[in-house]
């Protein structure tokens, strides 16, 4: 795909983000779009957000479970950029009016204390480089009509990232078994789904190592202080005004978030 089209689609997704609207899937309009094209479009989308005053504060990993990979026809995860405009803290109320067609998922976030650069990064390297882990919610959102996405669509759309919420309870991954720790997601006081760290590439640390190595091949390191969302351990949860979600990770603690208002779709 030529640079003109890359800029066109990246700008289109940014304008959808600003206006809270959606567009037809890119794959429908560009049947020959490659994954490399999609990541270049993502970079343009993020470039526009940075130009508008945001800064990159971390990365997110998506498509970590085998069923989702099978559905999208891929054999590895994808990734997107986290920006300063996406960050919420536990106790904040998320205004759905700022989103388009949001869904929530629960996962584990890694906050780094050391730089980490692949290739050659192992799960143990990730653990050693991590300051702490916290339970978190990622509120995914799509600028693509009706969530009709294939892998090229979601990658171009910054891995369908909306906003994220970090829990207050910090854990030491050297003392917590993040692979076997169970996770329970409750919606309005009722259990919605359960999960475990091993569902994410065998361990959330494996997913983070995969991304460190993938970006390392491009000359991009993880930086100390960055937040890495390691991939969903729950089913996707649609959210509306008044909903409250709680995710609890065994041996670590909980993250709680409330929603108000009405999304664009």
XYZ file of N, CA, C and O in Angstrom, residues 26-201:
704
model
N -11.730 -1.760 6.726
C -10.696 -1.481 5.732
C -10.536 -2.651 4.768
O -10.296 -2.452 3.568
N -10.654 -3.872 5.283
C -10.459 -5.050 4.449
C -11.498 -5.126 3.333
O -11.219 -5.650 2.255
N -12.694 -4.599 3.574
C -13.725 -4.567 2.523
C -13.331 -3.615 1.404
O -13.628 -3.846 0.240
N -12.657 -2.533 1.771
C -12.291 -1.513 0.788
C -10.925 -1.751 0.165
O -10.648 -1.287 -0.939
N -10.075 -2.477 0.890
C -8.718 -2.778 0.417
C -8.449 -4.265 0.615
O -7.780 -4.667 1.564
N -8.968 -5.126 -0.265
C -8.844 -6.573 -0.066
C -7.405 -7.075 0.032
O -7.166 -8.138 0.605
N -6.459 -6.321 -0.501
C -5.063 -6.756 -0.499
C -4.252 -6.159 0.650
O -3.027 -6.312 0.685
N -4.910 -5.499 1.583
C -4.189 -4.891 2.703
C -3.458 -5.968 3.503
O -4.009 -7.022 3.799
N -2.204 -5.705 3.832
C -1.400 -6.649 4.602
C -1.328 -6.221 6.067
O -1.706 -5.096 6.420
N -0.817 -7.108 6.902
C -0.640 -6.771 8.314
C 0.376 -5.638 8.465
O 0.212 -4.757 9.320
N 1.404 -5.642 7.629
C 2.385 -4.556 7.656
C 1.723 -3.228 7.306
O 1.986 -2.200 7.948
N 0.860 -3.237 6.295
C 0.102 -2.019 5.950
C -0.693 -1.532 7.156
O -0.737 -0.337 7.458
N -1.346 -2.489 7.840
C -2.209 -2.134 8.970
C -1.407 -1.480 10.092
O -1.853 -0.500 10.700
N -0.208 -2.003 10.381
C 0.620 -1.386 11.425
C 1.105 0.000 11.005
O 1.228 0.894 11.849
N 1.360 0.193 9.732
C 1.749 1.534 9.254
C 0.578 2.523 9.400
O 0.777 3.682 9.763
N -0.633 2.036 9.142
C -1.813 2.886 9.345
C -1.959 3.225 10.827
O -2.248 4.366 11.195
N -1.748 2.223 11.689
C -1.807 2.461 13.130
C -0.820 3.553 13.545
O -1.156 4.443 14.344
N 0.395 3.499 13.027
C 1.401 4.504 13.376
C 0.947 5.905 12.976
O 1.171 6.878 13.705
N 0.305 6.002 11.809
C -0.208 7.311 11.390
C -1.326 7.778 12.313
O -1.375 8.960 12.705
N -2.225 6.889 12.679
C -3.308 7.204 13.613
C -2.733 7.740 14.929
O -3.149 8.792 15.434
N -1.747 7.036 15.475
C -1.135 7.458 16.739
C -0.338 8.747 16.560
O -0.320 9.600 17.455
N 0.305 8.897 15.423
C 1.035 10.140 15.146
C 0.103 11.347 15.246
O 0.468 12.384 15.820
N -1.105 11.206 14.737
C -2.086 12.300 14.818
C -2.462 12.589 16.269
O -2.611 13.748 16.664
N -2.604 11.542 17.083
C -2.936 11.763 18.494
C -1.794 12.458 19.228
O -2.028 13.335 20.067
N -0.572 12.078 18.922
C 0.588 12.718 19.548
C 0.698 14.172 19.101
O 0.988 15.069 19.907
N 0.443 14.424 17.843
C 0.467 15.798 17.346
C -0.569 16.668 18.048
O -0.375 17.878 18.210
N -1.655 16.035 18.498
C -2.723 16.773 19.185
C -2.435 16.960 20.676
O -3.248 17.550 21.396
N -1.283 16.458 21.150
C -0.890 16.729 22.529
C -0.756 15.531 23.442
O -0.330 15.672 24.593
N -1.116 14.338 22.972
C -0.949 13.148 23.792
C 0.496 12.648 23.707
O 1.263 13.066 22.841
N 0.840 11.741 24.615
C 2.150 11.106 24.550
C 1.983 9.604 24.767
O 1.017 9.155 25.384
N 2.917 8.840 24.258
C 2.861 7.392 24.389
C 3.350 6.992 25.774
O 4.427 7.415 26.202
N 2.545 6.194 26.487
C 2.883 5.803 27.866
C 3.016 4.289 28.026
O 3.308 3.809 29.118
N 2.808 3.530 26.966
C 2.927 2.084 27.073
C 2.396 1.382 25.842
O 2.207 1.987 24.780
N 2.146 0.087 25.998
C 1.691 -0.761 24.896
C 0.584 -1.686 25.396
O 0.483 -1.979 26.583
N -0.232 -2.153 24.458
C -1.233 -3.171 24.784
C -1.058 -4.358 23.861
O -0.673 -4.205 22.703
N -1.324 -5.516 24.406
C -1.258 -6.753 23.633
C -2.674 -7.281 23.486
O -3.440 -7.328 24.455
N -3.032 -7.650 22.278
C -4.369 -8.177 22.017
C -4.294 -9.504 21.281
O -3.214 -9.976 20.905
N -5.445 -10.120 21.084
C -5.563 -11.378 20.343
C -4.623 -12.433 20.940
O -3.838 -13.081 20.251
N -4.694 -12.589 22.255
C -3.788 -13.514 22.946
C -4.358 -14.915 23.126
O -3.599 -15.847 23.405
N -5.662 -15.076 22.986
C -6.251 -16.404 23.216
C -6.404 -17.162 21.899
O -6.614 -16.579 20.837
N -6.307 -18.484 21.988
C -6.409 -19.324 20.798
C -7.748 -19.167 20.078
O -7.765 -19.058 18.840
N -8.900 -19.139 20.765
C -10.161 -18.967 20.046
C -10.235 -17.669 19.243
O -10.742 -17.664 18.116
N -9.739 -16.570 19.813
C -9.776 -15.295 19.088
C -8.811 -15.339 17.904
O -9.125 -14.848 16.809
N -7.637 -15.943 18.081
C -6.701 -16.074 16.972
C -7.307 -16.898 15.844
O -7.168 -16.552 14.662
N -7.986 -17.981 16.202
C -8.629 -18.806 15.184
C -9.705 -18.020 14.443
O -9.823 -18.108 13.214
N -10.472 -17.230 15.181
C -11.548 -16.439 14.572
C -10.979 -15.428 13.574
O -11.529 -15.226 12.490
N -9.863 -14.797 13.940
C -9.279 -13.764 13.084
C -8.311 -14.335 12.049
O -7.819 -13.606 11.193
N -8.045 -15.635 12.138
C -7.180 -16.267 11.153
C -5.714 -15.923 11.310
O -4.992 -15.797 10.310
N -5.242 -15.791 12.550
C -3.840 -15.462 12.803
C -3.253 -16.453 13.801
O -3.980 -17.215 14.440
N -1.919 -16.450 13.925
C -1.254 -17.402 14.814
C -0.444 -16.691 15.890
O 0.330 -17.335 16.603
N -0.576 -15.384 15.998
C 0.146 -14.645 17.028
C -0.695 -13.456 17.475
O -1.653 -13.086 16.798
N -0.341 -12.852 18.618
C -1.093 -11.683 19.088
C -0.878 -10.464 18.190
O -0.125 -10.503 17.211
N -1.555 -9.374 18.546
C -1.274 -8.087 17.915
C -0.964 -7.091 19.021
O -0.958 -7.427 20.202
N -0.680 -5.847 18.643
C -0.367 -4.853 19.660
C -0.797 -3.469 19.208
O -1.013 -3.201 18.028
N -0.947 -2.600 20.209
C -1.276 -1.197 19.964
C -0.526 -0.326 20.951
O 0.174 -0.815 21.840
N -0.702 0.984 20.794
C -0.020 1.964 21.635
C -0.988 2.504 22.697
O -2.153 2.771 22.392
N -0.480 2.683 23.911
C -1.237 3.352 24.959
C -0.791 4.802 25.020
O 0.404 5.089 25.023
N -1.753 5.712 25.089
C -1.429 7.134 25.159
C -1.941 7.734 26.466
O -2.790 7.152 27.153
N -1.429 8.909 26.760
C -1.787 9.581 28.019
C -3.267 9.919 28.090
O -3.819 10.055 29.187
N -3.918 10.023 26.951
C -5.347 10.336 26.943
C -6.249 9.160 27.240
O -7.467 9.323 27.349
N -5.673 7.975 27.388
C -6.462 6.764 27.623
C -6.539 6.368 29.096
O -7.282 5.458 29.448
N -5.769 7.014 29.958
C -5.522 6.515 31.307
C -6.625 6.919 32.287
O -6.959 8.107 32.415
N -7.164 5.923 32.992
C -8.051 6.147 34.136
C -7.469 5.407 35.334
O -6.758 4.408 35.177
N -7.789 5.887 36.521
C -7.388 5.224 37.750
C -8.624 4.630 38.429
O -9.747 5.112 38.231
N -8.404 3.595 39.207
C -9.518 2.990 39.941
C -10.228 4.061 40.775
O -9.577 4.880 41.430
N -11.539 4.052 40.740
C -12.334 5.071 41.425
C -12.871 6.120 40.481
O -13.847 6.811 40.796
N -12.234 6.265 39.315
C -12.758 7.184 38.306
C -14.033 6.597 37.693
O -14.218 5.381 37.651
N -14.888 7.470 37.208
C -16.076 7.058 36.456
C -15.816 7.339 34.981
O -15.444 8.459 34.611
N -15.986 6.333 34.151
C -15.734 6.503 32.725
C -16.983 7.053 32.051
O -18.074 6.484 32.162
N -16.794 8.154 31.354
C -17.885 8.779 30.601
C -18.031 8.057 29.270
O -17.173 8.170 28.388
N -19.108 7.305 29.120
C -19.324 6.566 27.878
C -19.519 7.486 26.687
O -19.356 7.073 25.538
N -19.847 8.740 26.959
C -20.003 9.700 25.871
C -18.728 9.972 25.115
O -18.754 10.528 24.010
N -17.584 9.562 25.688
C -16.308 9.750 25.007
C -15.941 8.564 24.127
O -14.909 8.579 23.455
N -16.797 7.516 24.131
C -16.502 6.287 23.402
C -17.574 6.014 22.359
O -18.619 6.674 22.322
N -17.318 5.029 21.510
C -18.216 4.763 20.384
C -19.057 3.511 20.614
O -20.279 3.564 20.669
N -18.411 2.361 20.731
C -19.112 1.086 20.950
C -18.259 0.221 21.883
O -17.693 -0.790 21.484
N -18.178 0.662 23.155
C -17.215 0.075 24.093
C -17.617 -1.290 24.629
O -18.783 -1.610 24.801
N -16.573 -2.076 24.919
C -16.703 -3.343 25.625
C -15.512 -3.428 26.583
O -14.427 -2.929 26.275
N -15.718 -4.058 27.734
C -14.656 -4.136 28.731
C -14.078 -5.537 28.793
O -14.773 -6.530 28.557
N -12.790 -5.608 29.121
C -12.146 -6.884 29.381
C -11.154 -6.706 30.521
O -10.575 -5.627 30.703
N -10.979 -7.758 31.303
C -10.124 -7.705 32.490
C -8.795 -8.378 32.198
O -8.743 -9.409 31.524
N -7.735 -7.798 32.714
C -6.407 -8.349 32.472
C -5.412 -7.890 33.524
O -5.782 -7.228 34.496
N -4.153 -8.225 33.301
C -3.081 -7.852 34.210
C -2.187 -6.833 33.503
O -1.797 -7.036 32.359
N -1.884 -5.734 34.209
C -0.990 -4.709 33.668
C 0.373 -4.808 34.345
O 0.454 -4.981 35.565
N 1.419 -4.698 33.548
C 2.794 -4.679 34.042
C 3.309 -3.245 33.982
O 3.182 -2.584 32.946
N 3.895 -2.771 35.069
C 4.542 -1.465 35.089
C 6.042 -1.710 35.240
O 6.482 -2.337 36.204
N 6.819 -1.221 34.287
C 8.232 -1.566 34.219
C 9.098 -0.634 35.055
O 8.833 0.565 35.148
N 10.159 -1.196 35.635
C 11.141 -0.386 36.367
C 12.460 -0.277 35.612
O 13.305 0.548 35.949
N 12.637 -1.144 34.602
C 13.843 -1.110 33.775
C 13.445 -1.146 32.311
O 12.390 -1.673 31.948
N 14.312 -0.604 31.451
C 14.128 -0.767 30.015
C 14.231 -2.253 29.665
O 14.907 -3.030 30.357
N 13.576 -2.621 28.575
C 13.585 -4.022 28.135
C 13.584 -4.005 26.611
O 12.683 -3.437 25.999
N 14.600 -4.620 26.010
C 14.695 -4.592 24.550
C 15.010 -5.969 24.012
O 15.987 -6.602 24.418
N 14.185 -6.439 23.090
C 14.439 -7.690 22.407
C 15.319 -7.457 21.193
O 15.728 -6.329 20.919
N 15.630 -8.532 20.478
C 15.141 -9.899 20.687
C 15.871 -10.619 21.823
O 16.814 -10.083 22.391
N 15.385 -11.818 22.127
C 16.008 -12.635 23.156
C 15.420 -12.476 24.538
O 15.917 -13.085 25.492
N 14.356 -11.676 24.686
C 13.734 -11.466 25.992
C 12.908 -12.696 26.374
O 12.131 -13.215 25.570
N 13.073 -13.161 27.603
C 12.305 -14.295 28.121
C 11.273 -13.810 29.133
O 11.301 -12.652 29.571
N 10.389 -14.720 29.524
C 9.399 -14.381 30.548
C 10.079 -13.971 31.854
O 9.627 -13.052 32.544
N 11.191 -14.624 32.190
C 11.908 -14.264 33.420
C 12.524 -12.873 33.307
O 12.580 -12.126 34.289
N 12.990 -12.512 32.122
C 13.496 -11.152 31.915
C 12.382 -10.135 32.174
O 12.619 -9.071 32.765
N 11.187 -10.457 31.717
C 10.038 -9.571 31.940
C 9.780 -9.413 33.439
O 9.589 -8.292 33.934
N 9.766 -10.513 34.155
C 9.532 -10.469 35.605
C 10.582 -9.597 36.291
O 10.262 -8.751 37.143
N 11.841 -9.776 35.911
C 12.915 -9.005 36.533
C 12.810 -7.514 36.213
O 13.201 -6.672 37.033
N 12.305 -7.180 35.041
C 12.206 -5.777 34.628
C 10.946 -5.090 35.141
O 10.788 -3.882 34.976
N 10.043 -5.850 35.769
C 8.758 -5.310 36.201
C 8.834 -4.740 37.611
O 9.330 -5.399 38.532
N 8.327 -3.538 37.768
C 8.241 -2.927 39.099
C 7.111 -3.572 39.882
O 7.283 -4.019 41.018
N 5.939 -3.640 39.257
C 4.781 -4.277 39.884
C 3.729 -4.590 38.835
O 3.792 -4.098 37.702
N 2.781 -5.434 39.204
C 1.615 -5.724 38.368
C 0.363 -5.266 39.109
O 0.340 -5.227 40.339
N -0.666 -4.912 38.354
C -1.950 -4.519 38.934
C -3.077 -5.122 38.093
O -2.932 -5.297 36.881
N -4.202 -5.449 38.744
C -5.383 -5.823 37.954
C -5.879 -4.592 37.215
O -5.748 -3.463 37.716
N -6.420 -4.792 36.045
C -6.873 -3.627 35.279
C -8.002 -4.006 34.336
O -8.267 -5.196 34.097
N -8.658 -2.994 33.851
C -9.639 -3.142 32.781
C -9.153 -2.394 31.552
O -8.676 -1.258 31.661
N -9.258 -3.031 30.411
C -9.143 -2.301 29.154
C -10.543 -2.164 28.583
O -11.289 -3.148 28.509
N -10.908 -0.944 28.232
C -12.189 -0.713 27.569
C -11.884 -0.593 26.085
O -11.404 0.435 25.606
N -12.115 -1.688 25.378
C -11.835 -1.671 23.944
C -12.954 -0.927 23.225
O -14.091 -0.853 23.699
N -12.609 -0.353 22.095
C -13.562 0.432 21.323
C -13.160 0.310 19.864
O -11.980 0.153 19.551
N -14.109 0.362 18.970
C -13.791 0.173 17.554
C -14.329 1.315 16.721
O -15.488 1.731 16.875
N -13.478 1.787 15.847
C -13.885 2.786 14.866
C -14.411 2.120 13.591
O -14.651 2.792 12.585
N -14.597 0.812 13.632
C -15.089 0.035 12.486
C -16.557 -0.327 12.718
O -16.938 -0.756 13.805
N -17.376 -0.165 11.693
C -18.815 -0.403 11.809
C -19.126 -1.744 12.474
O -18.650 -2.802 12.029
N -19.942 -1.683 13.542
C -20.532 -2.879 14.161
C -19.506 -3.925 14.580
O -19.824 -5.112 14.640
N -18.264 -3.516 14.863
C -17.219 -4.455 15.266
C -16.980 -5.534 14.208
O -16.559 -6.647 14.529
N -17.221 -5.212 12.947
C -17.014 -6.202 11.878
C -15.547 -6.178 11.468
O -15.176 -5.685 10.400
N -14.705 -6.742 12.329
C -13.266 -6.623 12.142
C -12.613 -7.949 11.780
O -13.048 -9.014 12.201
N -11.570 -7.850 10.973
C -10.585 -8.904 10.817
C -9.279 -8.342 11.363
O -9.225 -7.197 11.817
N -8.226 -9.131 11.323
C -6.999 -8.715 11.999
C -6.452 -7.399 11.439
O -5.969 -6.540 12.183
N -6.562 -7.183 10.117
C -6.040 -5.941 9.542
C -6.811 -4.730 10.047
O -6.227 -3.655 10.266
N -8.113 -4.890 10.233
C -8.940 -3.776 10.711
C -8.584 -3.391 12.137
O -8.406 -2.212 12.451
N -8.483 -4.376 13.018
C -8.214 -4.052 14.420
C -6.794 -3.522 14.608
O -6.566 -2.598 15.394
N -5.816 -4.071 13.873
C -4.450 -3.558 13.986
C -4.382 -2.107 13.544
O -3.804 -1.253 14.228
N -4.966 -1.785 12.398
C -4.949 -0.404 11.910
C -5.606 0.533 12.911
O -5.166 1.674 13.111
N -6.638 0.037 13.581
C -7.404 0.822 14.555
C -6.764 0.749 15.946
O -7.466 0.713 16.953
N -5.432 0.721 15.979
C -4.667 0.671 17.225
C -5.115 -0.465 18.128
O -5.294 -0.295 19.344
N -5.281 -1.646 17.508
C -5.692 -2.841 18.253
C -6.993 -2.607 19.027
O -7.189 -3.143 20.121
N -7.866 -1.790 18.441
C -9.194 -1.514 19.015
C -9.122 -0.977 20.441
O -9.994 -1.258 21.270
N -8.103 -0.198 20.726
C -7.943 0.321 22.083
C -8.822 1.552 22.296
O -8.919 2.422 21.427
N -9.476 1.586 23.472
C -10.271 2.748 23.859
C -9.588 3.470 25.002
O -8.835 4.418 24.808
N -9.850 2.996 26.227
C -9.205 3.538 27.429
C -8.872 2.358 28.341
O -9.266 1.226 28.071
N -8.148 2.640 29.429
C -7.867 1.577 30.387
C -7.858 2.124 31.804
O -7.656 3.319 32.024
N -8.105 1.211 32.753
C -8.224 1.561 34.171
C -7.253 0.711 34.969
O -7.316 -0.518 34.912
N -6.364 1.343 35.714
C -5.401 0.614 36.537
C -5.912 0.485 37.968
O -6.349 1.473 38.567
N -5.850 -0.730 38.524
C -6.211 -0.938 39.915
C -5.173 -0.338 40.852
O -4.039 -0.050 40.455
N -5.562 -0.163 42.100
C -4.665 0.442 43.085
C -3.757 -0.574 43.777
O -2.721 -0.216 44.325
N -4.152 -1.853 43.757
C -3.403 -2.879 44.480
C -2.220 -3.355 43.649
O -2.397 -3.947 42.585
N -1.012 -3.105 44.148
C 0.203 -3.482 43.431
C 0.726 -4.820 43.949
O 0.728 -5.066 45.152
N 1.169 -5.668 43.029
C 1.722 -6.957 43.406
C 3.101 -7.168 42.810
O 3.422 -6.631 41.748
N 3.898 -7.955 43.498
C 5.247 -8.295 43.039
C 5.166 -9.590 42.229
O 4.836 -10.649 42.795
N 5.446 -9.553 40.930
C 5.319 -10.780 40.129
C 6.327 -11.851 40.500
O 6.201 -12.997 40.071
N 7.338 -11.504 41.306
C 8.289 -12.502 41.785
C 7.702 -13.314 42.940
O 8.197 -14.392 43.275
N 6.631 -12.784 43.550
C 6.002 -13.466 44.683
C 4.599 -13.982 44.348
O 4.026 -14.752 45.119
N 4.053 -13.550 43.223
C 2.703 -13.933 42.806
C 2.798 -14.847 41.596
O 3.516 -14.543 40.637
N 2.095 -15.961 41.631
C 2.079 -16.866 40.477
C 1.073 -16.337 39.461
O -0.114 -16.675 39.501
N 1.544 -15.479 38.564
C 0.633 -14.831 37.618
C 0.103 -15.808 36.571
O -0.889 -15.511 35.906
N 0.754 -16.965 36.445
C 0.271 -17.966 35.487
C -0.952 -18.702 36.020
O -1.934 -18.913 35.297
N -0.910 -19.076 37.284
C -1.991 -19.881 37.861
C -3.022 -19.052 38.625
O -4.076 -19.573 39.002
N -2.740 -17.765 38.859
C -3.701 -16.926 39.589
C -5.001 -16.804 38.805
O -5.007 -16.453 37.625
N -6.108 -17.107 39.480
C -7.412 -17.004 38.840
C -7.923 -15.576 38.833
O -7.503 -14.739 39.637
N -8.817 -15.290 37.891
C -9.446 -13.977 37.813
C -10.964 -14.145 37.726
O -11.457 -14.973 36.952
N -11.687 -13.364 38.509
C -13.148 -13.364 38.477
C -13.611 -11.967 38.073
O -13.168 -10.969 38.643
N -14.462 -11.901 37.075
C -15.041 -10.635 36.616
C -16.512 -10.597 36.995
O -17.289 -11.483 36.621
N -16.883 -9.580 37.772
C -18.274 -9.389 38.174
C -18.849 -8.149 37.502
O -18.165 -7.125 37.365
N -20.103 -8.260 37.098
C -20.834 -7.139 36.524
C -22.081 -6.888 37.360
O -22.922 -7.775 37.495
N -22.145 -5.723 37.955
C -23.283 -5.342 38.805
C -23.568 -6.386 39.877
O -24.715 -6.745 40.148
N -22.491 -6.893 40.479
C -22.624 -7.804 41.602
C -22.778 -9.266 41.262
O -22.834 -10.104 42.158
N -22.819 -9.602 39.977
C -22.961 -10.995 39.575
C -21.743 -11.442 38.777
O -21.199 -10.675 37.978
N -21.335 -12.699 38.977
C -20.183 -13.226 38.246
C -20.511 -13.291 36.759
O -21.513 -13.890 36.346
N -19.667 -12.656 35.972
C -19.856 -12.641 34.519
C -18.971 -13.665 33.828
O -19.393 -14.358 32.907
N -17.705 -13.754 34.262
C -16.796 -14.732 33.676
C -15.628 -14.971 34.626
O -15.386 -14.195 35.557
N -14.932 -16.068 34.386
C -13.728 -16.387 35.155
C -12.602 -16.684 34.172
O -12.847 -17.053 33.018
N -11.387 -16.513 34.650
C -10.239 -16.768 33.792
C -9.015 -17.095 34.622
O -9.066 -17.181 35.847
N -7.900 -17.252 33.927
C -6.640 -17.564 34.593
C -5.508 -17.040 33.721
O -5.645 -16.940 32.494
N -4.388 -16.717 34.349
C -3.276 -16.152 33.600
C -2.769 -17.042 32.476
O -2.327 -16.558 31.434
N -2.846 -18.354 32.674
C -2.342 -19.288 31.668
C -3.095 -19.194 30.342
O -2.585 -19.643 29.306
N -4.289 -18.600 30.340
C -5.056 -18.444 29.100
C -4.415 -17.431 28.162
O -4.760 -17.366 26.976
N -3.489 -16.634 28.683
C -2.831 -15.597 27.887
C -1.447 -16.100 27.474
O -0.471 -15.962 28.210
N -1.370 -16.735 26.324
C -0.087 -17.212 25.783
C 0.664 -18.133 26.749
O 1.888 -18.159 26.762
